[in-house]
XYZ file of C-alpha atoms in Angstrom:
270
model
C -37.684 61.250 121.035
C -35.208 59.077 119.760
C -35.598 55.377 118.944
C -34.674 52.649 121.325
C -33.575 49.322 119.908
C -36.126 47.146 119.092
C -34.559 44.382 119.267
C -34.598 45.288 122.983
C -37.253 44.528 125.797
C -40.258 45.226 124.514
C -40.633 47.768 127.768
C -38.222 49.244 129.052
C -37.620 50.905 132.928
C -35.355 53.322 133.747
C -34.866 55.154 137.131
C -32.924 58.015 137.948
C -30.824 58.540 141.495
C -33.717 60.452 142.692
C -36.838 58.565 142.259
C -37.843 59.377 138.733
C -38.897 56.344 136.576
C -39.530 56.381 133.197
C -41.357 53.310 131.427
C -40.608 53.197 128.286
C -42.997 51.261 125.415
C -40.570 49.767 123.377
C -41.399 47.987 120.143
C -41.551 51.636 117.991
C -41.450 49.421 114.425
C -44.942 48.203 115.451
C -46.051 51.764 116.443
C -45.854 50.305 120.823
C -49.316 48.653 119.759
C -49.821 46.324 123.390
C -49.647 41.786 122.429
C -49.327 39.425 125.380
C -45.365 40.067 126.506
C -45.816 43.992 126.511
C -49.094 43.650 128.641
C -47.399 41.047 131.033
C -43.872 43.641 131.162
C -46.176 46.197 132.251
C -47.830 44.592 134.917
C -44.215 43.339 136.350
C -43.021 46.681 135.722
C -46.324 48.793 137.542
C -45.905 46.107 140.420
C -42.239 47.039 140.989
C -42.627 50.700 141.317
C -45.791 49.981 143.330
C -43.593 48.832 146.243
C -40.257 51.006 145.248
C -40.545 53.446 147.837
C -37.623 55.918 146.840
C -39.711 56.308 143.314
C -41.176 59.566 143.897
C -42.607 59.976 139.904
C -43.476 57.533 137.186
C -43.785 58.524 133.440
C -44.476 56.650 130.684
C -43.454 57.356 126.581
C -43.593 55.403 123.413
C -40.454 54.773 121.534
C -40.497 56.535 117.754
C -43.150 58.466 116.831
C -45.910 56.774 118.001
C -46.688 56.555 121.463
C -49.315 53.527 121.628
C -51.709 52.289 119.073
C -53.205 50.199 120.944
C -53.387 46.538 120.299
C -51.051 44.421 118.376
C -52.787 43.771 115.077
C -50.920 40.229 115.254
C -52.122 39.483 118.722
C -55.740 40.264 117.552
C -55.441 37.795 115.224
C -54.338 35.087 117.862
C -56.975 36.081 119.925
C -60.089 35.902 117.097
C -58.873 31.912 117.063
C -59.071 31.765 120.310
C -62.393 31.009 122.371
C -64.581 33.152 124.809
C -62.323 31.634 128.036
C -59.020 32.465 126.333
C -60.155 36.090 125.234
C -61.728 36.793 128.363
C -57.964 35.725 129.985
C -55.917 37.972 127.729
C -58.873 40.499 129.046
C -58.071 40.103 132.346
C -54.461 40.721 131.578
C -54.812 44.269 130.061
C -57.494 45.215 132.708
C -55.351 43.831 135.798
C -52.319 46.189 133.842
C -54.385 49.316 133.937
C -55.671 48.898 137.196
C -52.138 48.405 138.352
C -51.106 51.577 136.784
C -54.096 53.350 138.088
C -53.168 52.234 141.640
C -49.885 53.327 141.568
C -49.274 55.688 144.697
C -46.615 57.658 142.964
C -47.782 60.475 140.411
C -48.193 59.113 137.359
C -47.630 60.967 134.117
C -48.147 60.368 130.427
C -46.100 62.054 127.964
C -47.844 61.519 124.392
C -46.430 61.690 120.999
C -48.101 60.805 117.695
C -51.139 59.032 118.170
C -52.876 57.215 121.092
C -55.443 54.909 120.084
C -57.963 52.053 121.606
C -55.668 50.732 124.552
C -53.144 53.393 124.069
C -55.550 56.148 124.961
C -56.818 53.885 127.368
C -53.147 54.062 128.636
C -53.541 58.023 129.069
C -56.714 57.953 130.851
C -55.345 55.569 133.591
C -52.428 57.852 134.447
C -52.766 61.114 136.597
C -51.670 63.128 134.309
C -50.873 63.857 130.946
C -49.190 66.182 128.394
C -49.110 65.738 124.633
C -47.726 67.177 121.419
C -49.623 69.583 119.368
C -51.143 67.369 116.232
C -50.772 64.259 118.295
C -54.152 62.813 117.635
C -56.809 60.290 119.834
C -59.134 57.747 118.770
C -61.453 54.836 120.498
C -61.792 52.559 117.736
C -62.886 49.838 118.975
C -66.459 49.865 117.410
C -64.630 50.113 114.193
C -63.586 46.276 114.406
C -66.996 45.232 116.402
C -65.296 45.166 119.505
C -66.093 47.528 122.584
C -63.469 49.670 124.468
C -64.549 46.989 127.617
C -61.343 47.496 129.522
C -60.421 50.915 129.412
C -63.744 52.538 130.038
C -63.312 53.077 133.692
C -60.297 55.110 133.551
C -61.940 57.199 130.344
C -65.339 57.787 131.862
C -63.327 58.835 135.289
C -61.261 61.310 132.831
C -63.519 62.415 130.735
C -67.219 62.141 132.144
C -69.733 59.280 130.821
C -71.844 61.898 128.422
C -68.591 62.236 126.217
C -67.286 58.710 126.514
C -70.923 57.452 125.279
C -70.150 60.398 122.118
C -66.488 58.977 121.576
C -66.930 55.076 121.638
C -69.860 55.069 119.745
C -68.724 57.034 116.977
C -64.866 56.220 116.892
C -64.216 59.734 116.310
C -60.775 60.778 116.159
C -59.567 63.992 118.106
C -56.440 66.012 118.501
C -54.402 67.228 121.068
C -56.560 70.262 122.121
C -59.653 68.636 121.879
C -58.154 65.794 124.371
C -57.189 69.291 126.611
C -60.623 70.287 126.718
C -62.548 66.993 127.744
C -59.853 66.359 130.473
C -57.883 63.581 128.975
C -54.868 65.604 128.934
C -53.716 68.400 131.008
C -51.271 70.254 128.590
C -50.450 70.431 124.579
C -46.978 71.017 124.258
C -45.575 72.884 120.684
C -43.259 70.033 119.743
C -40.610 67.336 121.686
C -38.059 70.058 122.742
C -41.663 71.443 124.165
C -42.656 68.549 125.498
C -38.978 67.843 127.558
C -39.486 71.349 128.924
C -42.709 71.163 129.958
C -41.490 67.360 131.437
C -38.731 68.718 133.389
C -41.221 71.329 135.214
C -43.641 68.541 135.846
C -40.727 66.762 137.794
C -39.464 69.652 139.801
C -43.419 70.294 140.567
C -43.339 66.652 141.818
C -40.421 66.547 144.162
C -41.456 69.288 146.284
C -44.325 67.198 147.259
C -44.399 64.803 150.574
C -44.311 61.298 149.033
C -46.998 59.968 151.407
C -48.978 63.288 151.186
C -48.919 62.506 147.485
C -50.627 58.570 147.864
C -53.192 59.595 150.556
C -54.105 62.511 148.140
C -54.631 60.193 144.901
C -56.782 58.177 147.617
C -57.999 60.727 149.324
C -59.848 61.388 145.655
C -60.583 58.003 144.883
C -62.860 57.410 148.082
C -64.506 60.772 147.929
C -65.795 60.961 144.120
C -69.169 60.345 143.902
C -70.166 60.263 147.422
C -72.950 62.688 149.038
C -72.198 65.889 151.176
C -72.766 65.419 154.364
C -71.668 65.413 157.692
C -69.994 61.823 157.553
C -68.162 62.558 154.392
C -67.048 66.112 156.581
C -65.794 63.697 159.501
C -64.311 61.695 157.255
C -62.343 64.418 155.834
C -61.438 66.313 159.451
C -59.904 63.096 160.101
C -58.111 62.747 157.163
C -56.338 66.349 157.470
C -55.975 65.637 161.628
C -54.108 62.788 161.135
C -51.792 64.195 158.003
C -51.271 67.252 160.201
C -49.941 64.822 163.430
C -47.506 62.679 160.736
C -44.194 63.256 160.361
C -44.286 64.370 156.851
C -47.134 66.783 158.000
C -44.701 67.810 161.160
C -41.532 68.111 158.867
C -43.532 70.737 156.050
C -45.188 72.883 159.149
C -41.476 73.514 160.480
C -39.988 73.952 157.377
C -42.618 76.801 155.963
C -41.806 78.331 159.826
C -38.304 78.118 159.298
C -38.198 78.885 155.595
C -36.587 76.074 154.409
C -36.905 73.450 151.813
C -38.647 70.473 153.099
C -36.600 67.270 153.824
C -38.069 65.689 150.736
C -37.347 68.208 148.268
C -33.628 67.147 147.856
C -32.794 65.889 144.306
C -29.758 64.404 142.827
């Protein structure tokens, strides 16, 4: 992956004709570590593609060869002069940015090179899906500094499980690419960036031969039934779900297609 200027934005959105975005973390000579203006970018950014409905995909790379190392080594400086109601603001910033990421209806892909530490990995966890580089490696270290991982821990835990979150944040171990495979918080290790762009490209075809609404009520669909019991509500709850998917138009367009052995209408890409 090539750099991007840094003198540039220090995010940077691109979308293609047909719906693909790609967010781009920007500031490479400070290895895309998050201060306040990349934080705020990414919540303008997140809330932009939230209502952009011809986005079908969102991924998200670091510039360089670093995809995020989390925070800004400058910006903690600012913030250890600041007081409890000024840290817990800047808080609220980065937490209001994942959640906005997590939200997102579109599917949401990370694609990580390098190293993804504290926030960065946080980053990872928050998106739907991820793929990174063999030898890229992982690391909460927020203990490390006397700090706790506070605002990413929802998105790990939901990747990850709370058993091995409690292992990772307490002992700041780092981890590599496979070892992120296995406990969930990626879904592939590619060999190297030509790899990676390959295995990218796939993801994206994979991705537009999905119903765009099918796609948000799905991400939903998992979000409101985690964690809940078995039973006969949660099986109403479900028959409905399907019933009314079935009736919609995207449901009605897919049925005839597969009938009439056709593409879909939403398959079509630039």
């Amino acid at each position: 992956m090539a750099d991007i200027d840094p003198s540039a934005d220090p995010v940077l959105l691109q979308i293609s004709p047909d719906g693909a975005a790609m967010v781009t973390l920007n500031r490479p000579d400070k290895k895309n570590a998050f201060d306040e203006e990349t934080i705020a970018s990414l919540i303008d950014i997140f809330e932009t593609l939230r209502v952009s409905d011809g986005v079908r995909l969102v991924m998200i790379k670091g510039a360089g060869t670093t995809f995020c190392a989390g925070a800004d080594l400058e910006w903690m400086q600012r913030q250890a002069r600041h007081d409890e109601e000024d840290n817990e603001a800047d808080a609220v910033a980065l937490a209001k940015m994942l959640l906005a990421l997590h939200s997102l209806p579109q599917l949401t892909v990370a694609l990580v090179q390098g190293g993804a530490f504290g926030g960065g990995a946080g980053l990872v966890a928050a998106c739907d899906y991820a793929i990174a580089v063999a030898g890229t490696r992982f690391c909460f270290t927020e203990v490390r500094l006397g700090l706790t991982p506070a605002t990413i821990s929802p998105y790990v835990v939901e990747a990850i499980g709370a058993r091995q979150a409690r292992a990772l944040f307490a002992t700041a171990m780092p981890f590599d690419a496979e070892r992120a495979l296995a406990l969930g918080l990626i879904q592939e290790v590619a060999a190297d960036l030509d790899d990676l762009a390959k295995r990218e490209e796939k993801l994206a075809d994979l991705a537009f031969t999905a119903a765009p609404e099918a796609v948000r009520e799905a991400k939903q669909l998992v979000r409101d039934v985690a964690d809940r019991p078995i039973d006969i509500h949660l099986a109403h709850d479900t028959a409905k779900r399907i019933a009314k998917r079935r009736a919609s138009a995207e449901g009605q367009e897919g049925l005839a297609a597969f009938l009439e052995k056709r593409p879909p209408a939403w398959t079509n890409r630039s």
